[in-house]
Short mmCIF file of C-alpha atoms and ligand atoms in Angstrom, two decimals:
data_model
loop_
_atom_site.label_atom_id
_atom_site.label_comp_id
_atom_site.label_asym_id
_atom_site.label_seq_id
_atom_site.Cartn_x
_atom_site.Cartn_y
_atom_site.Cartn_z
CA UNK A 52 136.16 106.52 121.18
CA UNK A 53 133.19 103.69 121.10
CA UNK A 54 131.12 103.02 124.44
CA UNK A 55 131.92 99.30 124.68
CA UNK A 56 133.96 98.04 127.91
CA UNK A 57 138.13 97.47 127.42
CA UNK A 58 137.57 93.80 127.71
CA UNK A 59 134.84 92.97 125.45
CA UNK A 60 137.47 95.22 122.64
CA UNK A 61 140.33 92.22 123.52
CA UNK A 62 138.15 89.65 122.79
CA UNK A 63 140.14 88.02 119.76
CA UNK A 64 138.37 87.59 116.66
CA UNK A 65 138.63 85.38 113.31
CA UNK A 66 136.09 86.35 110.49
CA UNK A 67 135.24 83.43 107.77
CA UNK A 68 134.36 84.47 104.27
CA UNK A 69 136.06 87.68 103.11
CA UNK A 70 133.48 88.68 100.73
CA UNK A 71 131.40 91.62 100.28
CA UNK A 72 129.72 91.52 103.56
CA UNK A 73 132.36 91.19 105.44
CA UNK A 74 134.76 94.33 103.86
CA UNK A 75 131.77 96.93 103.36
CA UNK A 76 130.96 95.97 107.37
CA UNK A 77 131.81 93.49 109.57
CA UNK A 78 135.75 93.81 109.48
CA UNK A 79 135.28 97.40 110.14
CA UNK A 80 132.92 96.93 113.01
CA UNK A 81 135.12 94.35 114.79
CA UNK A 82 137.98 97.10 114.19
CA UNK A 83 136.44 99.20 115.99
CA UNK A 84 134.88 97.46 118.97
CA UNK A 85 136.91 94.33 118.81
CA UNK A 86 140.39 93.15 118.28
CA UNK A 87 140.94 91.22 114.78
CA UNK A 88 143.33 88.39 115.02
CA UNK A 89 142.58 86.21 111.49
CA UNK A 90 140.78 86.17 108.83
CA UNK A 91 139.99 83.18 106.28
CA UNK A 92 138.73 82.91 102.77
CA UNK A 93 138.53 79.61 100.45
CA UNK A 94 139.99 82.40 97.52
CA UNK A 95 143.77 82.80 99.19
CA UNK A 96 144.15 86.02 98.22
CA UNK A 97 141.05 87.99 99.24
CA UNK A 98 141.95 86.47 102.86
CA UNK A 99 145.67 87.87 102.20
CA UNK A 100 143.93 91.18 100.84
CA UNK A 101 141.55 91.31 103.67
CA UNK A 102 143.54 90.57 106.44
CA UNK A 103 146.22 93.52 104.74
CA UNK A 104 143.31 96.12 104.54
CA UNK A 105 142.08 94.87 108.07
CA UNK A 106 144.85 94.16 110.04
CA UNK A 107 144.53 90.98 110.67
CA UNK A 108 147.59 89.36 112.28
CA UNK A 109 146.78 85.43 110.53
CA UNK A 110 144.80 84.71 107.18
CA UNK A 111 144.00 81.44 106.07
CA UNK A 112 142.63 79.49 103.20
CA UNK A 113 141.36 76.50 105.34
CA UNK A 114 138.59 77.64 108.00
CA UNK A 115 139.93 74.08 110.20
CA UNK A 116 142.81 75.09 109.74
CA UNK A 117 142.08 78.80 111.16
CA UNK A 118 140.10 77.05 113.97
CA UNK A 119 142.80 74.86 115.21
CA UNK A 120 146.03 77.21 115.07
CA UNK A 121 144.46 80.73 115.69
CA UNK A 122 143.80 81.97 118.85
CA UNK A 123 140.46 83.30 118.12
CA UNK A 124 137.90 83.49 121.04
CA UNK A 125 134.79 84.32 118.67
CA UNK A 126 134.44 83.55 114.73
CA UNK A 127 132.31 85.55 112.23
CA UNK A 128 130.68 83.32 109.81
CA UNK A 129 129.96 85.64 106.71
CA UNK A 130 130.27 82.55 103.89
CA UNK A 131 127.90 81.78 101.23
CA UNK A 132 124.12 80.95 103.14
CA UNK A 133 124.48 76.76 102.88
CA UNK A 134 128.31 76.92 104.73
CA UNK A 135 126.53 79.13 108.24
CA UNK A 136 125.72 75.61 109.89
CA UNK A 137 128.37 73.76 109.48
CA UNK A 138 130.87 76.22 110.03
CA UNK A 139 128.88 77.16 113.19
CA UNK A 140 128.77 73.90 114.62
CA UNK A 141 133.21 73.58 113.55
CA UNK A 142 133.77 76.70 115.42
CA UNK A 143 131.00 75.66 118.83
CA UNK A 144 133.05 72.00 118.71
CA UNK A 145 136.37 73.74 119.05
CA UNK A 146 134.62 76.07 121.93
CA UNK A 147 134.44 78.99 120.13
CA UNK A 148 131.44 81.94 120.15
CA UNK A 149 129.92 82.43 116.78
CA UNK A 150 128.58 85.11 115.30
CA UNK A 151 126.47 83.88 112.49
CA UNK A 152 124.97 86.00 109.41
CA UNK A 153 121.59 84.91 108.27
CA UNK A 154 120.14 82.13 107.51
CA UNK A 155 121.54 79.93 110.63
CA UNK A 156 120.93 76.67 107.72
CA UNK A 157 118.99 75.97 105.02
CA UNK A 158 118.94 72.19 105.68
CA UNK A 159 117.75 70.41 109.26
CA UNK A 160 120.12 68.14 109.45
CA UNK A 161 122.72 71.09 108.99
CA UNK A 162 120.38 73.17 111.36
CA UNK A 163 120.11 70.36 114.12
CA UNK A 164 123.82 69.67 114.10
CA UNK A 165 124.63 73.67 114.66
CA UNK A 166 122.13 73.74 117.67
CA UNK A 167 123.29 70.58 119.46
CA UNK A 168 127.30 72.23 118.98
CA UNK A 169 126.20 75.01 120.74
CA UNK A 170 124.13 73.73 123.15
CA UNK A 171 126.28 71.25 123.86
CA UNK A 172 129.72 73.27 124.17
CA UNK A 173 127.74 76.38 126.20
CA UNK A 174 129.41 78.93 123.36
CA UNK A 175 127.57 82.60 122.83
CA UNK A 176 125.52 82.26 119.27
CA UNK A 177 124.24 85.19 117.41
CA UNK A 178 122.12 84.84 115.09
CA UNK A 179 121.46 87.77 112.24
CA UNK A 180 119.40 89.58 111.08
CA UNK A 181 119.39 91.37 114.83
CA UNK A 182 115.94 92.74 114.17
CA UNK A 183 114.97 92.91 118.20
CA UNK A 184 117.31 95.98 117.42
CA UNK A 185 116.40 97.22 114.23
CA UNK A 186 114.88 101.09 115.21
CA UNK A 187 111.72 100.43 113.35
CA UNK A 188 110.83 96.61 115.02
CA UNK A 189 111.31 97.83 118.32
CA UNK A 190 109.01 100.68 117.97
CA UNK A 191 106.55 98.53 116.23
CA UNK A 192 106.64 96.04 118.96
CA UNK A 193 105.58 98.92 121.61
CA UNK A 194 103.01 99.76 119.22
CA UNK A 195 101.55 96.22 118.72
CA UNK A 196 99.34 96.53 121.81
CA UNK A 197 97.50 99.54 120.53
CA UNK A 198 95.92 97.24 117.77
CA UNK A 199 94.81 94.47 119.88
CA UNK A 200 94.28 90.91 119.08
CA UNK A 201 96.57 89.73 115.70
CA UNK A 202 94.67 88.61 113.45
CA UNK A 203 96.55 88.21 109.90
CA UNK A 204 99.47 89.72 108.34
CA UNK A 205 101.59 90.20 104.47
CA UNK A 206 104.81 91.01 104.27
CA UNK A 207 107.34 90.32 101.59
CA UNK A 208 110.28 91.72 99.40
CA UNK A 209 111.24 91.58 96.08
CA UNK A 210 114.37 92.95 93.96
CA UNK A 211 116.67 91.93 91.31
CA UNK A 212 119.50 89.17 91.41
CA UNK A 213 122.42 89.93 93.52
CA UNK A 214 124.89 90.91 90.89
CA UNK A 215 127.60 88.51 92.73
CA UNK A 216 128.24 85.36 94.60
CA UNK A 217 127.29 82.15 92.39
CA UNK A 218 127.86 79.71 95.09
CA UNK A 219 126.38 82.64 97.94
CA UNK A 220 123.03 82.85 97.44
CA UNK A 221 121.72 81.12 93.99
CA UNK A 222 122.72 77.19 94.31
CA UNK A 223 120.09 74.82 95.54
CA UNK A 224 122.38 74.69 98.93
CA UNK A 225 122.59 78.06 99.26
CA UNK A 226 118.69 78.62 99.51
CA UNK A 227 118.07 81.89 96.87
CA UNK A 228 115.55 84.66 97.79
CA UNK A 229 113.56 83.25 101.42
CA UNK A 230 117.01 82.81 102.71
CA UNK A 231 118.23 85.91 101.65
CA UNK A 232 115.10 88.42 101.85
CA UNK A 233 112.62 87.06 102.95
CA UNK A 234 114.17 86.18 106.49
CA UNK A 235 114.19 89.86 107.67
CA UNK A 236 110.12 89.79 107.42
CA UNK A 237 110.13 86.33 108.83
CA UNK A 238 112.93 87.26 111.49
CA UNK A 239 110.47 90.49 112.21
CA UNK A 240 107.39 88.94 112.02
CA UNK A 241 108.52 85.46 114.85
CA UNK A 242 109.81 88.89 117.07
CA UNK A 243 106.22 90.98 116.86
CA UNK A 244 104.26 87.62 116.94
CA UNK A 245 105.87 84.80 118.54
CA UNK A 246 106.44 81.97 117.40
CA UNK A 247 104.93 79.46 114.00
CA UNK A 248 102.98 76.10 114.21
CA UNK A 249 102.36 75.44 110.76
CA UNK A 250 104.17 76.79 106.83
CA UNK A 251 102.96 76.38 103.68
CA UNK A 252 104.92 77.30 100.81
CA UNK A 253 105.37 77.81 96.82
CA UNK A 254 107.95 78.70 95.03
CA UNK A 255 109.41 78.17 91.93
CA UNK A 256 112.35 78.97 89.83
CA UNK A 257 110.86 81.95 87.41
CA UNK A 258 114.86 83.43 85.96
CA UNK A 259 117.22 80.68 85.40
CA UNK A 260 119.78 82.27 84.21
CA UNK A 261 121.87 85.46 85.41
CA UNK A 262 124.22 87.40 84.43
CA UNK A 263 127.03 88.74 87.15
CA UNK A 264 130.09 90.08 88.40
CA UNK A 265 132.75 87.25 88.73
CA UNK A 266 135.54 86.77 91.51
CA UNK A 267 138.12 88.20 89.84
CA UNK A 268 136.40 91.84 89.47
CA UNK A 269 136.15 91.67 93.62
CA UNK A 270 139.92 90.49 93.86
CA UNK A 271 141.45 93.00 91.39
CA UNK A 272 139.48 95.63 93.60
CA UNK A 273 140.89 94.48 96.73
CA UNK A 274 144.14 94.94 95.18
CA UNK A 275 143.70 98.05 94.22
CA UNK A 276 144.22 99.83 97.18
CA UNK A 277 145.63 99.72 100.70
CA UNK A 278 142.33 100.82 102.48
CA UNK A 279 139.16 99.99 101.97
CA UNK A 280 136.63 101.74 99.82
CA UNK A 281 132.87 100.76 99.96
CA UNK A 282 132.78 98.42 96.42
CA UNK A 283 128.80 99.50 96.24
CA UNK A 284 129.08 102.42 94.24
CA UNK A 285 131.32 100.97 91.53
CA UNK A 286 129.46 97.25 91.96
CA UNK A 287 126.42 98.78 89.94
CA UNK A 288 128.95 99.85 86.81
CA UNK A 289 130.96 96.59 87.15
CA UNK A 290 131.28 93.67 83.49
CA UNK A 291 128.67 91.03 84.35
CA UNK A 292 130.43 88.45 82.08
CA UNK A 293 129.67 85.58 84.37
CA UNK A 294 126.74 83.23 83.38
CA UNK A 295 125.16 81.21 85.93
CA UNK A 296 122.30 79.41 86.37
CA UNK A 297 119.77 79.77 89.34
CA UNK A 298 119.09 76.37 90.93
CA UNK A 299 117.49 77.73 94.13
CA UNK A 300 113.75 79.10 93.79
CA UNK A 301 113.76 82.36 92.99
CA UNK A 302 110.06 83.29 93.76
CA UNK A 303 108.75 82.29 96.55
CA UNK A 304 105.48 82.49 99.00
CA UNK A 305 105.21 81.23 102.49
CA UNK A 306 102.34 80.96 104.22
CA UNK A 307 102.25 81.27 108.43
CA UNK A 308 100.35 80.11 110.78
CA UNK A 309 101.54 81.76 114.34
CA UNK A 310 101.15 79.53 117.69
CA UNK A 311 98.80 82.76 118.74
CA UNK A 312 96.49 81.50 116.41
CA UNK A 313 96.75 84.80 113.55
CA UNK A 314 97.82 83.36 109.90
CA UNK A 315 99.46 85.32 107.05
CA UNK A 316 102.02 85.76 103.79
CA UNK A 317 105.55 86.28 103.11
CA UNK A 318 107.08 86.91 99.67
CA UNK A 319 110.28 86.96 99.02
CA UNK A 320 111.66 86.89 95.54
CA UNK A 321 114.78 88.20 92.66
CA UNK A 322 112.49 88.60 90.34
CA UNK A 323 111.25 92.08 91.04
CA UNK A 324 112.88 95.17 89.10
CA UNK A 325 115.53 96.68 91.13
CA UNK A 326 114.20 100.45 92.13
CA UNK A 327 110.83 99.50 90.77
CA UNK A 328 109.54 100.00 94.75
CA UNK A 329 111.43 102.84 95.91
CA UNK A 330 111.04 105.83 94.24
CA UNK A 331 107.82 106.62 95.84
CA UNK A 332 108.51 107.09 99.38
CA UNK A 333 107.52 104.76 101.83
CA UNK A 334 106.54 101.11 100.96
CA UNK A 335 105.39 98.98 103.74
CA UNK A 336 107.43 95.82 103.81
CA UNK A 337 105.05 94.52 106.69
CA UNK A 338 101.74 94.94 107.68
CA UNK A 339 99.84 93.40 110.43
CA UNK A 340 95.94 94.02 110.83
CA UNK A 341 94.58 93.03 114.70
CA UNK A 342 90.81 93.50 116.29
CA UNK A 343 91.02 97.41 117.08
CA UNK A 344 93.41 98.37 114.02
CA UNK A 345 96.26 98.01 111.76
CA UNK A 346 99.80 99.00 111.75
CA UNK A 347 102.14 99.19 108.68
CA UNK A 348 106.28 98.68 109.05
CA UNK A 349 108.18 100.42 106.22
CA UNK A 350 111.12 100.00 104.12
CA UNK A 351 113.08 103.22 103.16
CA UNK A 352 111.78 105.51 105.57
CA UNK A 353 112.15 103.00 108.37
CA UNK A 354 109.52 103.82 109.91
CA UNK A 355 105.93 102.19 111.39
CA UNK A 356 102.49 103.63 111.27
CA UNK A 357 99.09 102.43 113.16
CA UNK A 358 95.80 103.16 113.30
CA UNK A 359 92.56 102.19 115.59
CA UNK A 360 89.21 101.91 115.06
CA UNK A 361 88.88 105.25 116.56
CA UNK A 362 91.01 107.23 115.20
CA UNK A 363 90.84 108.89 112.17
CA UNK A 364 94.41 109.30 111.07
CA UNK A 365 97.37 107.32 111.01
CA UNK A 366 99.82 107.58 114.08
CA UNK A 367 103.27 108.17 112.56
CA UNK A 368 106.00 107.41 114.28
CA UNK A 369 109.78 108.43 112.72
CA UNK A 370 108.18 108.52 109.56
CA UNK A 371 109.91 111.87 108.58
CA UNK A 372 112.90 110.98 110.41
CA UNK A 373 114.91 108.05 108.41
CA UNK A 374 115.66 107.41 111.81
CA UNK A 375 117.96 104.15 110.44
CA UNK A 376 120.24 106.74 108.95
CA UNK A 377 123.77 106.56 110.48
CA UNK A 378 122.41 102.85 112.34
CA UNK A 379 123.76 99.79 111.49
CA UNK A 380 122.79 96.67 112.39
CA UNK A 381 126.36 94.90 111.96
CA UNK A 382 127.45 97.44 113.98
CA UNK A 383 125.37 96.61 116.85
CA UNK A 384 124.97 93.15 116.53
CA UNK A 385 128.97 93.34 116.46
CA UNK A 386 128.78 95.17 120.00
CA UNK A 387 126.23 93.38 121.18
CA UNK A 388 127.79 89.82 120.69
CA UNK A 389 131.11 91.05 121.99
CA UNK A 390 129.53 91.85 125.49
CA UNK A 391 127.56 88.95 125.73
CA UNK A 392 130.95 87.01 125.83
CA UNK A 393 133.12 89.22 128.51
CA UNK A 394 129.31 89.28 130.27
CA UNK A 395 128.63 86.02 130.11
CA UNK A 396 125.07 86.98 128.85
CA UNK A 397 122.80 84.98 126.23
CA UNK A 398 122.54 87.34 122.87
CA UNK A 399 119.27 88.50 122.35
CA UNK A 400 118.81 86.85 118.97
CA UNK A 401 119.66 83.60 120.28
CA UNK A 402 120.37 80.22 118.39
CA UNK A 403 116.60 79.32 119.72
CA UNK A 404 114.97 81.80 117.73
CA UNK A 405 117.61 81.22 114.77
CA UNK A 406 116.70 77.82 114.42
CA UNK A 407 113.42 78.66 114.32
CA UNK A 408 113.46 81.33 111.79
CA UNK A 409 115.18 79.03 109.53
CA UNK A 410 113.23 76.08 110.34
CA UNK A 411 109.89 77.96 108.78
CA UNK A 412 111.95 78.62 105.48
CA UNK A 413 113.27 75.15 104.88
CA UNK A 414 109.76 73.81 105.36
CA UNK A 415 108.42 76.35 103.14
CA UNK A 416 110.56 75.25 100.35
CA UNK A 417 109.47 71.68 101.51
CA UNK A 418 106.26 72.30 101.58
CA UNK A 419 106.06 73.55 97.69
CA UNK A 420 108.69 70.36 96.95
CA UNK A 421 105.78 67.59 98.22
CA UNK A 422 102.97 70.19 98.18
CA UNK A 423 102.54 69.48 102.23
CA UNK A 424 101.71 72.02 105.07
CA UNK A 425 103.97 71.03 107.59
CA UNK A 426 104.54 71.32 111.36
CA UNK A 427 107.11 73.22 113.26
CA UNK A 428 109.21 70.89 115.44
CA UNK A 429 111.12 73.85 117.14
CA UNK A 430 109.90 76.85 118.90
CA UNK A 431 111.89 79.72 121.44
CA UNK A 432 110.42 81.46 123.98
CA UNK A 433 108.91 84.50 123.03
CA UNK A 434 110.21 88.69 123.21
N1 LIG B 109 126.18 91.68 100.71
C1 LIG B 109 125.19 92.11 101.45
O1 LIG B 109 124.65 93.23 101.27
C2 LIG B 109 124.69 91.29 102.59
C3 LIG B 109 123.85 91.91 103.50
C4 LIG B 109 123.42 91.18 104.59
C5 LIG B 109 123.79 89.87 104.72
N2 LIG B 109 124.59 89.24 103.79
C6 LIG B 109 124.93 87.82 104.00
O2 LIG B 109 126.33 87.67 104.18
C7 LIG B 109 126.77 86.43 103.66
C8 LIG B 109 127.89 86.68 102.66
O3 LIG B 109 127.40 87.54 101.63
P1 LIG B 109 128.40 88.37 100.70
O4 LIG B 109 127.55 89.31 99.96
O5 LIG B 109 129.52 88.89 101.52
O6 LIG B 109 128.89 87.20 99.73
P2 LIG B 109 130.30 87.07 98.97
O7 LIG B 109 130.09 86.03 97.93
O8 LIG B 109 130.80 88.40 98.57
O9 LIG B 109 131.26 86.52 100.11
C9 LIG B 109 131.31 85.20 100.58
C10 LIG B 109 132.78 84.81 100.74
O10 LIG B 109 132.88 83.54 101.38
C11 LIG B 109 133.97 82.85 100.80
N3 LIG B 109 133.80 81.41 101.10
C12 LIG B 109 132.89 80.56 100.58
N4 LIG B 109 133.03 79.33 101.12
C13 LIG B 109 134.06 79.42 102.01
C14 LIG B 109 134.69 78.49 102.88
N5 LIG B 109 134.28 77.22 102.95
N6 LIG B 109 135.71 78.91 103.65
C15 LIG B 109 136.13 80.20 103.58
N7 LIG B 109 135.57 81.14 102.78
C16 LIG B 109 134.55 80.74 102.00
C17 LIG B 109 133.88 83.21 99.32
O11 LIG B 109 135.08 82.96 98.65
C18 LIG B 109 133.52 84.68 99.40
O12 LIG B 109 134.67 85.51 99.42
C19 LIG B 109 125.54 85.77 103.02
O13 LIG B 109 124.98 84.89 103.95
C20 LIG B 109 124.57 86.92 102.80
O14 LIG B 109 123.23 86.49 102.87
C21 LIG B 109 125.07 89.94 102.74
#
């Protein structure tokens, strides 16, 4: 049994891009709080295997083609990060709600054309990463006012390659590393602080050349089975006989300053050592200093930790707890999106801030392309 309402589990749903995302947890989150009509993937037979392990009624090879003969009410756009947009603004033109994984574009004119569909057609957008639910943001956000005025911040990630999905992440249209990492910390940091004025940015491709798992390892597994089993344990183990080369930056800084006035860093980057930063507990992945005291945000334990001027030790809270343990954010942003249609409600991470989120990484990578700081030209009303 779920808690969501009977209608909001009939609202019909098509999922785009059949991929890894989509099979370890999207198609089983609309199973269970939605109803799955079609499914599409450019690869034929990873829609037909999908839509077999799913139970999808309609798969498709041609996302028009899904659009105009499915009855889907809402799509899932889980494609490779430069296809979001425009697939977004298809689905809002043919007056359908979108769900859309991060980035919303790595383009403007992609990103302008996706907000004027939606806007203009009135669809529900939802925009990941869903971090106004994440556990640890939204107890770092009641802890914010405990450290007063913000005055800078550094955040950042780094890891290895993804060991899949040439055209996903690593082609110049894709975006690389800031559209893949770094916009959790960015998403995070435009929810704690409000919104950006100005980016700066550098990056540069450091690796460019990888080696990893082609297509055909993903469809064979597929095939293998008639359910589902999660693909990350075997991924790790899988041939990485596919060369590729990295056209997208692969290291990359971005500096931001906030409308409120406080500046800082993001890094985001595949050129870190996989496991290099988690084998020693907590690592903050944010931290955000203010004018009575500092708080840190982690990765792996989840958790958030502050301190004031006049206190001597650090206020943990769910440090011990791995309180994300048995959370998932597709799960909720699944739910969430699904009521805001039979509700009629906006979705909390709305195409407003979406745009905006993405807008500060395409001008980063702009900025280190003319060596400008540049301007934001959208903004969304603060949480
Ligand atoms: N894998 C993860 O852990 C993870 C986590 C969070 C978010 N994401 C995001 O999810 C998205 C997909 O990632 P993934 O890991 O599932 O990648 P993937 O490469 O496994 O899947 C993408 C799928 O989209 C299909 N596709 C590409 N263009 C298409 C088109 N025009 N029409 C139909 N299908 C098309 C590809 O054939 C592929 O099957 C990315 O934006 C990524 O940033 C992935």
């Amino acid at each position: 049994m779920t808690d969501i309402n009977e209608t909001a589990m009939n609202v019909k749903c098509g999922v785009v891009g059949c991929g890894v995302i989509a099979n370890e947890s999207y198609l089983p989150a609309i199973k269970k709080y939605g109803r799955l009509v079609a499914v599409c993937d450019i690869v034929e037979k990873k829609a037909e295997r999908a839509a077999k392990l799913w139970g999808a009624e309609e798969y498709y090879d041609d996302y028009e083609e899904m659009l105009e003969k499915s009855d889907v009410e809402a799509v899932f756009i889980l494609t490779g990060m430069g296809d979001h947009a425009g697939q977004a603004a298809m689905a809002a033109n043919a007056g359908k709600h979108v769900l859309v994984q991060k980035p919303l574009a790595t383009n403007m004119d992609d990103l302008r054309k996706a907000v004027d569909a939606v806007k203009k057609s009135g669809v529900k957008a939802l925009i990941e990463p869903c971090v106004q639910m994440f556990p640890e943001y939204v107890k770092a956000k009641e802890a914010l006012k405990e450290i007063g005025t913000i005055f800078w911040f550094r955040a950042g990630l780094g890891r290895g390659p993804p060991i899949w999905g040439a055209a996903t992440f690593f082609t110049k249209k894709a975006g690389g590393p800031l559209f893949d990492l770094g916009v959790y910390q960015i998403s995070a940091l435009t929810f704690l602080l409000g919104p950006v004025e100005r980016v700066s940015g550098l990056a540069r491709t450091s690796i460019p050349e990888v080696d990893i798992v082609p297509d055909d390892w993903f469809i064979e597994y597929l095939s293998k089975s008639d359910t589902y089993k999660s693909v990350w344990p075997l991924l790790g183990r899988a041939p990485r006989t596919q060369k590729i080369k990295v056209e997208a930056e692969d290291n990359t800084l971005t500096i931001m300053e906030m409308k409120s006035g406080c500046l800082g860093i993001v890094i985001a980057n595949f050129v870190t050592p996989d496991g290099l930063r988690s084998d020693i507990g907590m690592f903050p992945d944010i931290e955000v200093y203010g004018s009575d005291g500092g708080m840190l945000i982690g990765s792996g334990a989840y958790a958030v930790a502050y301190k004031t001027i006049k206190m001597r030790e650090w206020v943990k809270v769910g440090w011990d707890t791995i309180s994300r343990r048995g959370w998932s954010y597709y799960e909720a942003s699944t739910k969430h999106f699904l009521e805001c249609i039979v509700e009629d409600k906006e979705p909390i991470p709305n195409i407003d801030w979406g745009a905006h989120v993405s807008e500060i990484m395409i001008k980063s990578i702009e900025s280190s392309r003319t060596g400008k700081t540049l301007r934001m030209e959208t903004t969304f009303k603060p949480y």
